[in-house]
GROMACS .gro file of C-alpha atoms in nm:
model
  257
    1UNK     CA    1  15.988  14.093  10.563
    2UNK     CA    2  16.324  14.161  10.403
    3UNK     CA    3  16.366  14.264  10.041
    4UNK     CA    4  16.703  14.155   9.899
    5UNK     CA    5  16.819  14.332   9.583
    6UNK     CA    6  17.116  14.209   9.381
    7UNK     CA    7  17.204  14.446   9.097
    8UNK     CA    8  17.447  14.306   8.842
    9UNK     CA    9  17.577  14.444   8.516
   10UNK     CA   10  17.311  14.260   8.315
   11UNK     CA   11  17.018  14.184   8.547
   12UNK     CA   12  16.878  14.300   8.880
   13UNK     CA   13  16.712  14.043   9.106
   14UNK     CA   14  16.457  14.121   9.379
   15UNK     CA   15  16.384  13.848   9.636
   16UNK     CA   16  16.145  13.867   9.932
   17UNK     CA   17  16.264  13.682  10.243
   18UNK     CA   18  16.012  13.598  10.518
   19UNK     CA   19  16.271  13.479  10.769
   20UNK     CA   20  16.254  13.114  10.660
   21UNK     CA   21  16.252  13.113  10.281
   22UNK     CA   22  16.229  13.332   9.973
   23UNK     CA   23  15.859  13.371   9.896
   24UNK     CA   24  15.914  13.545   9.563
   25UNK     CA   25  16.204  13.619   9.325
   26UNK     CA   26  16.173  13.865   9.036
   27UNK     CA   27  16.427  13.962   8.772
   28UNK     CA   28  16.459  14.269   8.549
   29UNK     CA   29  16.726  14.414   8.323
   30UNK     CA   30  16.969  14.657   8.485
   31UNK     CA   31  16.908  15.013   8.363
   32UNK     CA   32  17.057  15.307   8.547
   33UNK     CA   33  16.789  15.541   8.406
   34UNK     CA   34  16.507  15.353   8.582
   35UNK     CA   35  16.349  15.569   8.853
   36UNK     CA   36  16.227  15.465   9.197
   37UNK     CA   37  15.868  15.500   9.079
   38UNK     CA   38  15.932  15.274   8.781
   39UNK     CA   39  16.086  15.012   9.007
   40UNK     CA   40  15.779  15.019   9.229
   41UNK     CA   41  15.528  14.993   8.944
   42UNK     CA   42  15.714  14.693   8.802
   43UNK     CA   43  15.769  14.531   9.142
   44UNK     CA   44  15.418  14.579   9.283
   45UNK     CA   45  15.249  14.472   8.958
   46UNK     CA   46  15.434  14.141   8.947
   47UNK     CA   47  15.373  14.077   9.316
   48UNK     CA   48  14.998  14.124   9.267
   49UNK     CA   49  15.011  13.900   8.960
   50UNK     CA   50  15.164  13.627   9.178
   51UNK     CA   51  14.907  13.683   9.452
   52UNK     CA   52  15.167  13.803   9.703
   53UNK     CA   53  15.120  14.092   9.945
   54UNK     CA   54  15.443  14.107  10.146
   55UNK     CA   55  15.488  14.340  10.440
   56UNK     CA   56  15.836  14.466  10.355
   57UNK     CA   57  16.001  14.654  10.640
   58UNK     CA   58  16.373  14.620  10.556
   59UNK     CA   59  16.586  14.630  10.241
   60UNK     CA   60  16.944  14.525  10.164
   61UNK     CA   61  17.119  14.601   9.835
   62UNK     CA   62  17.426  14.462   9.660
   63UNK     CA   63  17.515  14.647   9.341
   64UNK     CA   64  17.806  14.625   9.100
   65UNK     CA   65  17.657  14.923   8.911
   66UNK     CA   66  17.700  15.232   9.133
   67UNK     CA   67  17.468  15.453   8.927
   68UNK     CA   68  17.157  15.250   9.014
   69UNK     CA   69  17.206  15.263   9.391
   70UNK     CA   70  17.059  15.611   9.436
   71UNK     CA   71  16.725  15.522   9.277
   72UNK     CA   72  16.712  15.194   9.468
   73UNK     CA   73  16.768  15.388   9.790
   74UNK     CA   74  16.482  15.620   9.700
   75UNK     CA   75  16.267  15.319   9.611
   76UNK     CA   76  16.325  15.166   9.957
   77UNK     CA   77  16.269  15.492  10.143
   78UNK     CA   78  15.965  15.616   9.948
   79UNK     CA   79  15.767  15.294   9.927
   80UNK     CA   80  15.878  15.093  10.231
   81UNK     CA   81  15.983  15.368  10.470
   82UNK     CA   82  16.323  15.219  10.538
   83UNK     CA   83  16.686  15.314  10.482
   84UNK     CA   84  16.844  15.020  10.300
   85UNK     CA   85  17.169  14.853  10.391
   86UNK     CA   86  17.410  14.876  10.098
   87UNK     CA   87  17.688  14.618  10.089
   88UNK     CA   88  18.025  14.786  10.050
   89UNK     CA   89  17.924  15.105  10.232
   90UNK     CA   90  18.083  15.181  10.572
   91UNK     CA   91  17.755  15.143  10.761
   92UNK     CA   92  17.709  14.786  10.633
   93UNK     CA   93  17.920  14.551  10.844
   94UNK     CA   94  18.053  14.219  10.717
   95UNK     CA   95  18.075  13.905  10.932
   96UNK     CA   96  18.447  13.889  10.845
   97UNK     CA   97  18.643  14.170  10.682
   98UNK     CA   98  18.813  14.090  10.348
   99UNK     CA   99  19.189  14.051  10.344
  100UNK     CA  100  19.312  14.210  10.021
  101UNK     CA  101  19.562  14.476   9.916
  102UNK     CA  102  19.518  14.811  10.089
  103UNK     CA  103  19.291  15.043   9.892
  104UNK     CA  104  19.131  14.761   9.693
  105UNK     CA  105  18.755  14.781   9.647
  106UNK     CA  106  18.608  14.434   9.630
  107UNK     CA  107  18.287  14.393   9.431
  108UNK     CA  108  17.986  14.372   9.664
  109UNK     CA  109  17.862  14.059   9.487
  110UNK     CA  110  18.187  13.881   9.571
  111UNK     CA  111  18.163  13.979   9.938
  112UNK     CA  112  17.803  13.859   9.947
  113UNK     CA  113  17.890  13.527   9.780
  114UNK     CA  114  18.170  13.472  10.031
  115UNK     CA  115  17.935  13.537  10.325
  116UNK     CA  116  17.665  13.308  10.187
  117UNK     CA  117  17.903  13.026  10.097
  118UNK     CA  118  18.079  13.038  10.434
  119UNK     CA  119  17.750  13.025  10.625
  120UNK     CA  120  17.646  12.712  10.435
  121UNK     CA  121  17.974  12.530  10.383
  122UNK     CA  122  18.234  12.670  10.620
  123UNK     CA  123  18.567  12.802  10.497
  124UNK     CA  124  18.839  12.710  10.248
  125UNK     CA  125  18.616  12.743   9.944
  126UNK     CA  126  18.631  12.853   9.582
  127UNK     CA  127  18.307  13.017   9.469
  128UNK     CA  128  18.267  13.020   9.089
  129UNK     CA  129  18.000  13.268   8.979
  130UNK     CA  130  17.883  13.266   8.617
  131UNK     CA  131  17.768  13.623   8.559
  132UNK     CA  132  17.858  13.895   8.311
  133UNK     CA  133  18.210  13.804   8.423
  134UNK     CA  134  18.308  13.460   8.548
  135UNK     CA  135  18.454  13.516   8.893
  136UNK     CA  136  18.643  13.287   9.129
  137UNK     CA  137  18.627  13.393   9.495
  138UNK     CA  138  18.852  13.239   9.757
  139UNK     CA  139  18.701  13.211  10.106
  140UNK     CA  140  18.944  13.148  10.393
  141UNK     CA  141  18.892  12.919  10.692
  142UNK     CA  142  18.744  13.205  10.897
  143UNK     CA  143  18.506  13.319  10.620
  144UNK     CA  144  18.712  13.611  10.493
  145UNK     CA  145  18.726  13.692  10.125
  146UNK     CA  146  19.099  13.675  10.043
  147UNK     CA  147  19.111  13.729   9.667
  148UNK     CA  148  19.025  13.552   9.348
  149UNK     CA  149  19.018  13.559   8.969
  150UNK     CA  150  18.809  13.747   8.713
  151UNK     CA  151  18.761  13.602   8.363
  152UNK     CA  152  18.531  13.709   8.077
  153UNK     CA  153  18.177  13.581   8.114
  154UNK     CA  154  18.041  13.307   7.888
  155UNK     CA  155  17.784  13.525   7.711
  156UNK     CA  156  18.037  13.808   7.685
  157UNK     CA  157  18.273  13.575   7.499
  158UNK     CA  158  17.995  13.466   7.264
  159UNK     CA  159  17.902  13.828   7.193
  160UNK     CA  160  18.267  13.913   7.125
  161UNK     CA  161  18.296  13.626   6.874
  162UNK     CA  162  17.981  13.737   6.695
  163UNK     CA  163  18.079  14.106   6.695
  164UNK     CA  164  18.441  14.065   6.589
  165UNK     CA  165  18.410  13.790   6.328
  166UNK     CA  166  18.170  13.874   6.046
  167UNK     CA  167  18.113  13.512   5.946
  168UNK     CA  168  18.027  13.387   6.295
  169UNK     CA  169  17.661  13.396   6.402
  170UNK     CA  170  17.512  13.461   6.743
  171UNK     CA  171  17.458  13.126   6.920
  172UNK     CA  172  17.315  13.011   7.250
  173UNK     CA  173  17.536  12.828   7.492
  174UNK     CA  174  17.452  12.460   7.537
  175UNK     CA  175  17.634  12.134   7.597
  176UNK     CA  176  17.734  12.003   7.252
  177UNK     CA  177  17.673  11.643   7.153
  178UNK     CA  178  18.037  11.604   7.046
  179UNK     CA  179  18.359  11.795   7.094
  180UNK     CA  180  18.429  11.805   6.719
  181UNK     CA  181  18.169  12.031   6.560
  182UNK     CA  182  18.050  11.954   6.207
  183UNK     CA  183  17.901  12.298   6.143
  184UNK     CA  184  17.979  12.656   6.249
  185UNK     CA  185  17.728  12.673   6.532
  186UNK     CA  186  17.838  12.338   6.677
  187UNK     CA  187  18.203  12.444   6.654
  188UNK     CA  188  18.133  12.765   6.845
  189UNK     CA  189  17.924  12.593   7.109
  190UNK     CA  190  18.191  12.330   7.162
  191UNK     CA  191  18.466  12.590   7.189
  192UNK     CA  192  18.276  12.795   7.445
  193UNK     CA  193  18.140  12.505   7.649
  194UNK     CA  194  18.452  12.290   7.670
  195UNK     CA  195  18.674  12.596   7.680
  196UNK     CA  196  18.501  12.716   7.997
  197UNK     CA  197  18.505  12.368   8.148
  198UNK     CA  198  18.882  12.373   8.099
  199UNK     CA  199  18.907  12.728   8.231
  200UNK     CA  200  18.717  12.645   8.550
  201UNK     CA  201  18.907  12.324   8.611
  202UNK     CA  202  19.251  12.475   8.550
  203UNK     CA  203  19.196  12.790   8.756
  204UNK     CA  204  19.056  12.589   9.047
  205UNK     CA  205  19.350  12.349   9.026
  206UNK     CA  206  19.598  12.638   9.039
  207UNK     CA  207  19.413  12.810   9.326
  208UNK     CA  208  19.424  12.487   9.526
  209UNK     CA  209  19.795  12.444   9.455
  210UNK     CA  210  19.872  12.802   9.560
  211UNK     CA  211  19.647  12.789   9.867
  212UNK     CA  212  19.802  12.451   9.952
  213UNK     CA  213  19.495  12.310  10.125
  214UNK     CA  214  19.194  12.102  10.020
  215UNK     CA  215  18.920  12.333   9.897
  216UNK     CA  216  18.559  12.274   9.796
  217UNK     CA  217  18.425  12.441   9.483
  218UNK     CA  218  18.079  12.599   9.488
  219UNK     CA  219  17.913  12.694   9.159
  220UNK     CA  220  17.653  12.969   9.130
  221UNK     CA  221  17.503  13.195   8.865
  222UNK     CA  222  17.268  13.118   8.580
  223UNK     CA  223  17.500  12.888   8.384
  224UNK     CA  224  17.641  12.690   8.676
  225UNK     CA  225  17.386  12.403   8.639
  226UNK     CA  226  17.474  12.371   8.269
  227UNK     CA  227  17.847  12.341   8.334
  228UNK     CA  228  17.790  12.099   8.620
  229UNK     CA  229  17.668  11.847   8.359
  230UNK     CA  230  18.011  11.830   8.194
  231UNK     CA  231  18.246  11.688   8.453
  232UNK     CA  232  18.281  11.696   8.829
  233UNK     CA  233  18.360  12.067   8.843
  234UNK     CA  234  18.166  12.158   9.158
  235UNK     CA  235  18.105  12.007   9.499
  236UNK     CA  236  17.776  12.198   9.513
  237UNK     CA  237  17.568  12.417   9.279
  238UNK     CA  238  17.345  12.683   9.438
  239UNK     CA  239  17.131  12.922   9.239
  240UNK     CA  240  17.035  13.135   9.541
  241UNK     CA  241  17.381  13.181   9.692
  242UNK     CA  242  17.398  13.559   9.644
  243UNK     CA  243  17.052  13.613   9.789
  244UNK     CA  244  17.134  13.387  10.081
  245UNK     CA  245  17.449  13.590  10.140
  246UNK     CA  246  17.241  13.907  10.158
  247UNK     CA  247  17.025  13.756  10.433
  248UNK     CA  248  17.341  13.652  10.622
  249UNK     CA  249  17.487  14.004  10.607
  250UNK     CA  250  17.153  14.162  10.701
  251UNK     CA  251  17.117  13.932  11.002
  252UNK     CA  252  17.472  14.009  11.113
  253UNK     CA  253  17.402  14.383  11.105
  254UNK     CA  254  17.080  14.339  11.303
  255UNK     CA  255  17.262  14.137  11.566
  256UNK     CA  256  17.563  14.374  11.576
  257UNK     CA  257  17.420  14.729  11.557
   0.00000   0.00000   0.00000
């Protein structure tokens, strides 16, 4: 079985792939101090709790936090006897190389999203990922990542409001009942929710105009289903897009050693 690990700035997700489907997905907070042994205790305990005994023989990692990669490498080697593929490293091949400015390092998560989206939907896509940052990834007709947009994440914006304005409380993001808020919390929720609806729509409109071709929009990340309830922002919403992309890249490397 294949263990896919997606390490983001806020959370790290572990998914076990049996070749047909993900049999288990676990999530933990991202902490660069966590050792390989701590990862294994957490991981194995939850697997046993779910009654799963996977025979993991291969590991692939995507990480936007470089400091955690070493311990994840040790985790894979010590407990599964395998050297993991790490997206973004020279030994990890991509189905199609990105076309960006020379010397630019593209975030591994964006490369993985592009690979996963292309495998499912073909090219000429905009992938909107609601993570710590809200990213827009443009996937060309041949599957190459060709650039995009990075905006502040939804929760990051909420935290900034709470931290910078003494009178504003911490609120959870939800779809407000009305645009015009009649209390502070409702005002903040409306501003964030409809503000990001406008942000997504406008950026996608401008990307389409600049790219000058019809493009489908794929939403992913934890808040994508929430924003899909507002207007027709996305042609598809997929919560497992990053993990699917990891299986695509892993398969490509197995078939092209």
